[in-house]
Coordinates of C-alpha atoms in Angstrom, one line a residue:
Chain O
M1 CA 116.0 130.8 113.8
A2 CA 113.1 128.6 114.6
K3 CA 111.7 126.7 111.5
L4 CA 108.2 125.8 110.5
Q5 CA 107.3 122.2 109.8
V6 CA 105.2 122.3 106.6
E7 CA 102.8 119.5 106.0
L8 CA 100.9 119.4 102.7
V9 CA 98.3 116.7 102.7
T10 CA 95.4 115.7 100.3
A11 CA 92.8 113.1 100.8
E12 CA 95.0 110.8 98.6
G13 CA 98.3 111.2 100.4
R14 CA 101.0 113.4 101.7
V15 CA 102.4 115.8 99.1
L16 CA 105.1 117.6 101.1
S17 CA 106.5 117.3 104.6
E18 CA 109.3 119.6 105.0
E19 CA 111.0 122.3 107.1
A20 CA 110.8 126.0 106.0
D21 CA 111.6 129.5 107.0
F22 CA 108.8 131.1 105.2
I23 CA 105.6 130.1 103.3
K24 CA 103.2 131.9 101.2
L25 CA 99.7 130.6 100.8
P26 CA 96.6 131.7 98.8
G27 CA 94.3 132.5 101.7
L28 CA 90.6 133.3 101.2
G29 CA 91.0 136.9 102.0
G30 CA 94.3 137.3 100.0
D31 CA 97.9 135.9 99.9
L32 CA 99.2 135.0 103.3
G33 CA 102.9 135.0 104.3
V34 CA 103.7 132.9 107.4
L35 CA 106.8 133.0 109.4
P36 CA 107.7 130.8 112.4
Q37 CA 105.8 131.8 115.6
H38 CA 102.7 133.0 113.7
I39 CA 99.6 133.1 115.8
P40 CA 97.4 130.1 115.4
L41 CA 95.1 130.5 112.5
L42 CA 92.7 128.5 110.5
T43 CA 91.4 129.6 107.2
P44 CA 90.2 128.3 103.8
L45 CA 92.3 128.5 100.8
R46 CA 91.7 129.7 97.3
T47 CA 93.0 128.2 94.1
G48 CA 96.5 129.4 93.8
E49 CA 100.2 128.9 94.4
V50 CA 101.9 127.9 97.5
M51 CA 105.6 128.9 97.9
V52 CA 107.9 127.2 100.5
R53 CA 111.2 128.8 101.2
N54 CA 113.9 127.0 103.1
E55 CA 117.5 128.4 103.3
G56 CA 116.9 130.4 100.3
Q57 CA 115.5 127.6 98.3
E58 CA 112.0 128.2 96.9
Q59 CA 109.6 125.4 96.0
F60 CA 106.3 126.1 94.3
L61 CA 103.1 124.1 94.4
F62 CA 99.8 124.4 93.0
V63 CA 96.7 123.9 95.3
A64 CA 92.9 124.3 94.6
G65 CA 90.8 124.8 97.6
G66 CA 91.1 123.4 101.0
F67 CA 92.4 124.7 104.4
V68 CA 95.4 125.7 106.3
E69 CA 95.9 125.3 110.0
V70 CA 98.9 127.5 111.1
L71 CA 100.5 126.9 114.4
P72 CA 103.6 128.5 115.8
D73 CA 105.9 125.7 114.8
R74 CA 103.8 123.9 112.2
V75 CA 101.7 124.6 109.1
V76 CA 99.3 122.0 108.0
I77 CA 97.8 122.4 104.5
L78 CA 94.7 120.3 103.8
A79 CA 94.3 120.8 100.1
D80 CA 91.5 119.5 97.8
V81 CA 94.0 119.2 95.0
A82 CA 97.8 119.8 95.2
E83 CA 100.7 119.3 92.8
R84 CA 104.3 120.1 92.9
A85 CA 105.4 122.3 90.2
E86 CA 107.5 119.6 88.6
D87 CA 104.6 117.2 88.5
I88 CA 102.3 119.4 86.7
D89 CA 101.2 118.2 83.3
E90 CA 101.6 121.3 81.4
A91 CA 100.1 120.0 78.2
G92 CA 97.1 118.8 80.1
A93 CA 96.8 122.1 81.8
E94 CA 97.0 124.0 78.5
E95 CA 94.4 121.8 77.1
A96 CA 92.1 122.4 80.0
R97 CA 92.6 126.1 79.7
R98 CA 91.8 126.1 76.0
S99 CA 88.5 123.9 76.5
A100 CA 87.5 126.1 79.5
Q101 CA 88.0 129.2 77.5
E102 CA 85.9 127.8 74.7
A103 CA 83.1 126.8 77.1
L104 CA 83.2 130.3 78.6
A105 CA 83.0 131.7 75.1
Q106 CA 79.9 129.8 74.2
E107 CA 78.2 130.2 77.5
P108 CA 79.6 133.2 79.4
G109 CA 79.3 132.9 83.2
D110 CA 79.3 129.2 83.2
P111 CA 80.6 128.6 86.8
E112 CA 82.2 125.2 86.1
A113 CA 84.1 126.4 83.2
A114 CA 85.2 129.6 85.1
V115 CA 86.6 127.3 88.0
A116 CA 88.4 125.1 85.4
L117 CA 89.8 128.0 83.7
E118 CA 91.1 129.5 87.0
R119 CA 92.7 126.1 88.0
A120 CA 94.3 125.7 84.6
M121 CA 95.7 129.2 84.6
F122 CA 97.3 128.7 88.1
R123 CA 98.7 125.4 87.2
L124 CA 100.4 126.8 84.2
R125 CA 101.6 129.7 86.1
V126 CA 103.2 127.5 88.9
A127 CA 104.8 125.4 86.3
E128 CA 106.1 128.4 84.5
V129 CA 107.5 130.0 87.6
R130 CA 109.5 126.8 88.1
R131 CA 111.1 127.1 84.7
H132 CA 111.7 130.9 84.8
P133 CA 112.4 131.7 88.4
G134 CA 113.2 135.4 87.3
R135 CA 109.8 136.2 85.8
R136 CA 107.6 136.0 88.9
E137 CA 105.4 139.1 88.8
R138 CA 103.0 138.2 85.9
R139 CA 99.6 137.7 87.6
P140 CA 97.0 135.7 85.6
E141 CA 94.1 137.9 87.1
Chain Y
M1 CA 84.0 53.8 86.6
A2 CA 85.3 56.6 84.4
S3 CA 87.7 55.8 81.7
L4 CA 91.4 56.4 82.2
R5 CA 91.3 58.9 79.4
D6 CA 88.5 60.9 81.0
L7 CA 90.3 61.0 84.3
R8 CA 93.5 62.3 82.8
R9 CA 91.5 64.9 80.9
R10 CA 89.9 66.1 84.2
I11 CA 93.4 66.2 86.0
K12 CA 94.7 68.3 83.3
S13 CA 91.7 70.7 83.4
V14 CA 91.9 71.0 87.3
K15 CA 95.6 71.7 86.9
S16 CA 95.1 74.5 84.5
T17 CA 92.4 75.9 86.8
Q18 CA 94.8 75.7 89.6
K19 CA 97.4 77.6 87.7
I20 CA 94.8 80.5 87.2
T21 CA 93.8 80.5 90.8
K22 CA 97.5 80.6 91.9
A23 CA 98.3 83.5 89.6
M24 CA 95.2 85.4 90.9
E25 CA 96.3 84.8 94.4
L26 CA 99.6 86.3 93.9
V27 CA 98.1 89.3 92.0
A28 CA 95.6 89.8 94.8
A29 CA 98.4 89.7 97.4
A30 CA 100.4 92.3 95.5
K31 CA 97.3 94.5 95.0
M32 CA 96.4 94.2 98.6
R33 CA 99.7 95.6 99.7
R34 CA 99.4 98.6 97.5
A35 CA 95.7 99.1 98.6
Q36 CA 97.0 99.1 102.2
E37 CA 99.6 101.7 101.4
R38 CA 96.9 103.9 99.9
V39 CA 94.9 103.5 103.2
Q40 CA 98.0 104.6 105.0
A41 CA 98.6 107.5 102.6
A42 CA 95.2 108.8 103.1
R43 CA 95.4 108.7 106.9
P44 CA 97.3 111.9 107.6
Y45 CA 94.6 114.0 105.9
S46 CA 91.7 112.4 107.8
E47 CA 93.5 112.6 111.1
E48 CA 94.4 116.3 110.6
I49 CA 90.8 117.2 109.5
T50 CA 89.4 115.1 112.5
N51 CA 91.7 117.3 114.8
V52 CA 90.7 120.5 113.2
V53 CA 86.9 119.7 113.3
A54 CA 87.2 118.6 117.0
D55 CA 89.1 121.8 118.0
L56 CA 86.6 123.9 116.2
F57 CA 83.7 122.3 117.8
R58 CA 85.1 122.8 121.2
R59 CA 85.5 126.5 120.5
S60 CA 82.0 127.2 119.2
P61 CA 79.9 124.2 120.6
E62 CA 76.7 126.4 120.4
Y63 CA 76.9 126.5 116.6
K64 CA 74.7 124.0 115.0
H65 CA 75.6 123.4 111.4
P66 CA 72.9 121.2 109.7
Y67 CA 75.4 118.4 109.7
L68 CA 75.5 118.4 113.3
Q69 CA 71.8 118.5 114.1
V70 CA 70.5 115.2 115.1
R71 CA 66.9 114.9 113.8
E72 CA 64.3 112.3 114.3
V73 CA 65.1 109.5 111.8
N74 CA 62.2 108.9 109.4
K75 CA 64.3 107.8 106.5
R76 CA 67.7 106.6 106.1
L77 CA 70.2 106.5 103.4
I78 CA 72.9 103.7 103.1
I79 CA 76.1 104.2 101.1
L80 CA 77.0 100.6 100.4
V81 CA 80.6 100.0 99.2
T82 CA 81.3 96.7 97.5
S83 CA 83.7 95.3 94.9
D84 CA 83.1 95.5 91.2
R85 CA 84.0 91.9 90.6
G86 CA 83.3 88.6 92.4
L87 CA 85.6 85.8 93.5
V88 CA 86.1 87.6 96.8
G89 CA 84.6 85.0 99.1
A90 CA 81.8 86.2 101.4
L91 CA 83.0 89.9 101.4
N92 CA 80.3 91.3 99.3
S93 CA 77.4 89.3 100.6
N94 CA 78.5 90.2 104.2
N95 CA 78.4 93.9 103.3
V96 CA 75.0 93.5 101.5
R97 CA 73.5 91.6 104.3
Q98 CA 74.7 94.3 106.8
A99 CA 73.3 97.1 104.6
L100 CA 69.9 95.3 104.3
R101 CA 69.7 94.9 108.0
E102 CA 70.2 98.6 108.4
M103 CA 67.8 99.4 105.8
N104 CA 65.1 97.4 107.4
E105 CA 65.4 99.2 110.6
S106 CA 64.5 102.5 108.9
P107 CA 60.8 103.4 109.6
S108 CA 60.2 104.3 106.0
P109 CA 61.9 102.5 103.1
A110 CA 65.6 103.4 103.1
S111 CA 67.3 104.4 100.0
V112 CA 70.8 103.5 98.9
V113 CA 73.8 104.9 97.2
T114 CA 76.1 102.1 95.8
I115 CA 79.8 102.3 95.2
G116 CA 80.7 99.0 93.5
R117 CA 78.9 97.0 90.9
K118 CA 78.1 94.0 93.1
G119 CA 76.1 96.0 95.6
R120 CA 74.3 97.9 92.8
D121 CA 73.2 94.6 91.1
V122 CA 71.8 93.1 94.3
M123 CA 70.0 96.4 95.3
R124 CA 68.6 96.6 91.8
R125 CA 67.4 93.1 91.9
L126 CA 65.7 93.7 95.2
R127 CA 64.0 96.8 93.8
K128 CA 65.4 99.0 96.4
E129 CA 65.5 102.8 96.0
L130 CA 68.8 103.3 94.3
V131 CA 69.6 107.0 94.3
A132 CA 73.1 107.0 92.8
D133 CA 75.8 104.6 91.8
R134 CA 79.4 105.0 91.2
S135 CA 81.0 101.8 90.0
N136 CA 84.0 100.6 88.1
L137 CA 86.3 102.8 89.8
G138 CA 89.3 100.3 89.4
D139 CA 92.1 99.9 91.9
R140 CA 93.1 103.5 92.4
P141 CA 89.9 105.5 92.9
S142 CA 90.8 109.3 93.5
M143 CA 88.8 111.5 95.8
G144 CA 87.3 112.9 92.6
D145 CA 86.0 109.5 91.5
V146 CA 84.2 108.9 94.7
L147 CA 83.0 112.5 95.2
P148 CA 79.8 112.4 93.1
A149 CA 78.3 109.5 95.2
I150 CA 79.1 111.4 98.4
R151 CA 77.6 114.6 97.1
V152 CA 74.3 112.9 96.3
A153 CA 74.2 111.6 99.9
M154 CA 74.9 115.1 101.3
E155 CA 72.4 116.7 99.2
Q156 CA 69.6 114.3 100.1
Y157 CA 70.6 114.9 103.7
E158 CA 70.5 118.8 103.3
N159 CA 67.1 118.7 101.6
G160 CA 65.6 116.7 104.4
D161 CA 64.9 113.6 102.1
V162 CA 66.8 111.4 104.5
D163 CA 67.7 112.1 108.2
Q164 CA 70.6 109.8 108.6
V165 CA 73.4 108.5 106.3
D166 CA 75.4 105.4 107.2
L167 CA 78.4 104.0 105.3
V168 CA 78.6 100.3 105.0
F169 CA 82.0 98.8 104.0
A170 CA 84.5 96.0 104.9
R171 CA 86.9 97.1 107.6
F172 CA 90.4 95.7 107.0
I173 CA 91.4 94.0 110.2
S174 CA 94.1 91.7 108.8
A175 CA 94.8 89.9 105.6
G176 CA 92.7 87.0 107.0
R177 CA 89.9 89.0 108.5
Q178 CA 87.6 91.7 107.2
Q179 CA 84.6 92.8 109.0
A180 CA 81.5 94.4 107.4
T181 CA 81.0 97.7 109.3
V182 CA 78.4 100.3 109.7
Q183 CA 79.6 103.8 110.2
R184 CA 77.4 106.9 110.7
V185 CA 78.4 109.6 108.3
L186 CA 75.6 112.1 108.9
P187 CA 74.7 113.7 111.2
V188 CA 78.4 114.1 112.0
E189 CA 79.5 112.5 115.1
V190 CA 81.8 115.1 116.6
P191 CA 85.1 113.5 117.2
E192 CA 86.7 113.4 120.6
A193 CA 89.2 116.2 120.9
T194 CA 92.6 115.4 122.2
G195 CA 95.4 117.6 123.4
E196 CA 95.4 121.2 124.7
L197 CA 93.4 124.0 123.1
A198 CA 95.7 126.9 122.0
A199 CA 94.6 130.1 123.6
D200 CA 94.3 132.6 120.8
F201 CA 93.2 131.0 117.6
L202 CA 92.2 133.1 114.7
Y203 CA 89.5 132.0 112.4
E204 CA 89.3 133.7 109.1
P205 CA 86.7 134.8 108.4
E206 CA 84.6 133.4 111.2
P207 CA 84.6 130.1 113.1
K208 CA 81.1 129.4 111.7
D209 CA 82.4 130.0 108.1
V210 CA 85.3 127.8 108.6
L211 CA 83.2 125.0 110.0
D212 CA 80.8 125.3 107.1
A213 CA 83.5 124.7 104.7
L214 CA 85.2 122.0 106.8
L215 CA 82.3 119.7 107.5
P216 CA 81.6 118.6 104.1
R217 CA 85.3 117.8 103.6
Y218 CA 85.3 115.8 106.9
V219 CA 82.3 113.8 105.6
E220 CA 84.0 113.3 102.3
A221 CA 87.2 112.1 103.9
Q222 CA 85.4 109.6 106.0
V223 CA 83.7 108.1 103.0
Y224 CA 86.9 108.1 100.9
Q225 CA 88.7 106.3 103.7
G226 CA 86.0 103.7 103.8
V227 CA 86.2 103.1 100.1
L228 CA 90.0 102.7 100.3
E229 CA 89.7 100.3 103.2
N230 CA 87.1 98.2 101.4
L231 CA 89.5 97.9 98.5
A232 CA 92.2 96.6 100.8
S233 CA 89.6 94.2 102.2
Q234 CA 88.5 93.1 98.8
Q235 CA 92.0 92.2 97.6
A236 CA 92.6 90.3 101.0
A237 CA 89.4 88.4 100.6
Q238 CA 90.3 87.6 97.0
M239 CA 93.8 86.4 98.0
V240 CA 92.3 84.1 100.6
A241 CA 89.6 82.8 98.3
M242 CA 92.0 82.0 95.6
R243 CA 94.4 80.3 98.0
N244 CA 91.5 78.1 99.2
A245 CA 90.7 77.4 95.6
S246 CA 94.1 76.4 94.9
D247 CA 94.3 74.1 97.8
N248 CA 91.0 72.5 96.8
A249 CA 92.4 72.0 93.3
S250 CA 95.5 70.3 94.9
D251 CA 93.3 67.8 96.8
L252 CA 91.2 67.1 93.8
I253 CA 94.3 66.4 91.8
T254 CA 95.5 64.0 94.4
D255 CA 92.2 62.1 94.5
L256 CA 91.9 62.1 90.7
T257 CA 95.5 60.9 90.3
L258 CA 94.8 58.0 92.7
T259 CA 91.7 57.1 91.0
A260 CA 93.5 57.2 87.7
N261 CA 96.3 54.9 89.0
T262 CA 93.8 52.5 90.3
V263 CA 92.1 52.4 87.0
R264 CA 95.3 51.9 85.2
Q265 CA 96.4 49.1 87.5
T266 CA 93.0 47.4 87.1
T267 CA 93.4 47.5 83.3
I268 CA 96.9 46.1 83.4
T269 CA 95.9 43.4 85.8
T270 CA 92.9 42.4 83.6
E271 CA 95.1 42.4 80.4
L272 CA 97.8 40.2 82.1
M273 CA 95.0 37.9 83.4
E274 CA 93.8 37.6 79.8
I275 CA 97.3 36.8 78.5
V276 CA 98.0 34.3 81.1
G277 CA 94.5 32.7 80.5
G278 CA 95.2 32.6 76.8
A279 CA 98.6 31.0 77.3
A280 CA 97.2 28.5 79.5
A281 CA 94.4 27.6 77.1
L282 CA 97.1 27.2 74.2
Q283 CA 99.2 24.8 76.3
G284 CA 96.3 22.8 77.6

């Protein structure tokens, strides 16, 4: 079967460049599953988790904002921030989550804290999925 | 003529200076390589985003995002990239001169955003309108480090405070050559599209919305690339400056050693003459 060439790049450098059978992305309008021969698509991304599956092997990455360009044989993700699950600093994310929650408790509706909280939650989730591949369906929302 | 002891002291001092400049040269060479790697690493993103913007523009050329509208230029804003530290040859003064030349072309006094301490200091001294500064970013600036400076420039442009934004930085041509360069950032110059246009392209939600979100990132990527390139140039310039300093130190040491030897020889000759003279006087 045809494969997808997945490129995940940020302004600082290339995070991932691999072949894949399937890729799941946090599209602006909802999660997006892409198989080879998808019609060309360009859409912004939310903060969330990217899953890349190749020959049954799944990889998880955290992305925060950016774009994805889908072509029949290629998926290019232009992320504002991207981290592989194994590179996520869990203690740092936990800390960020706590301070964002405190900020929100003091000033409900603070947009910066809300964004920070969302990011921290997703980073933790991506990191956790890597350690417990079985427990996948717990959503942070 | 200086005394032998003074000469020896100077030789010693020049030698220790040379040790420092040599070490700095080596450090700069290593840092330059790493800085070049970072420029390379950032390239895929800016290439991809350039392609995407070019394609999008071809598909909806009638859509005029504020970033694409060319207005009459009343006031300009310069983003000046320099190094935080000196000892980089003429790099910073070239950048500053280039920036000032651009600023003088603006009909009303241009304002400036500086990235790097050297540029900031000059602009402050000249009492230019400094709207933002982002300095002391170190050797590995992330996009997040540079972003505040870019955001200020974009805001000024959106509010109509300025009508054109240019980036001034040192383009890295080779280890021996860096060129102070002016690059227009806003309004966006639509990149030349290459390759074929796929027939059915889906934009979610609408091409307009996608472009709205893409253009700021395109601008950010351009500036970030400039900052990275300036960093590579800075290390290259420092490497060359330090090599020249080491060479000059070598010349100086040769000269001083020669003088010191002459002085020593003269002293010995004088002493000998005195002994011979003394002996002759005793015999006589």
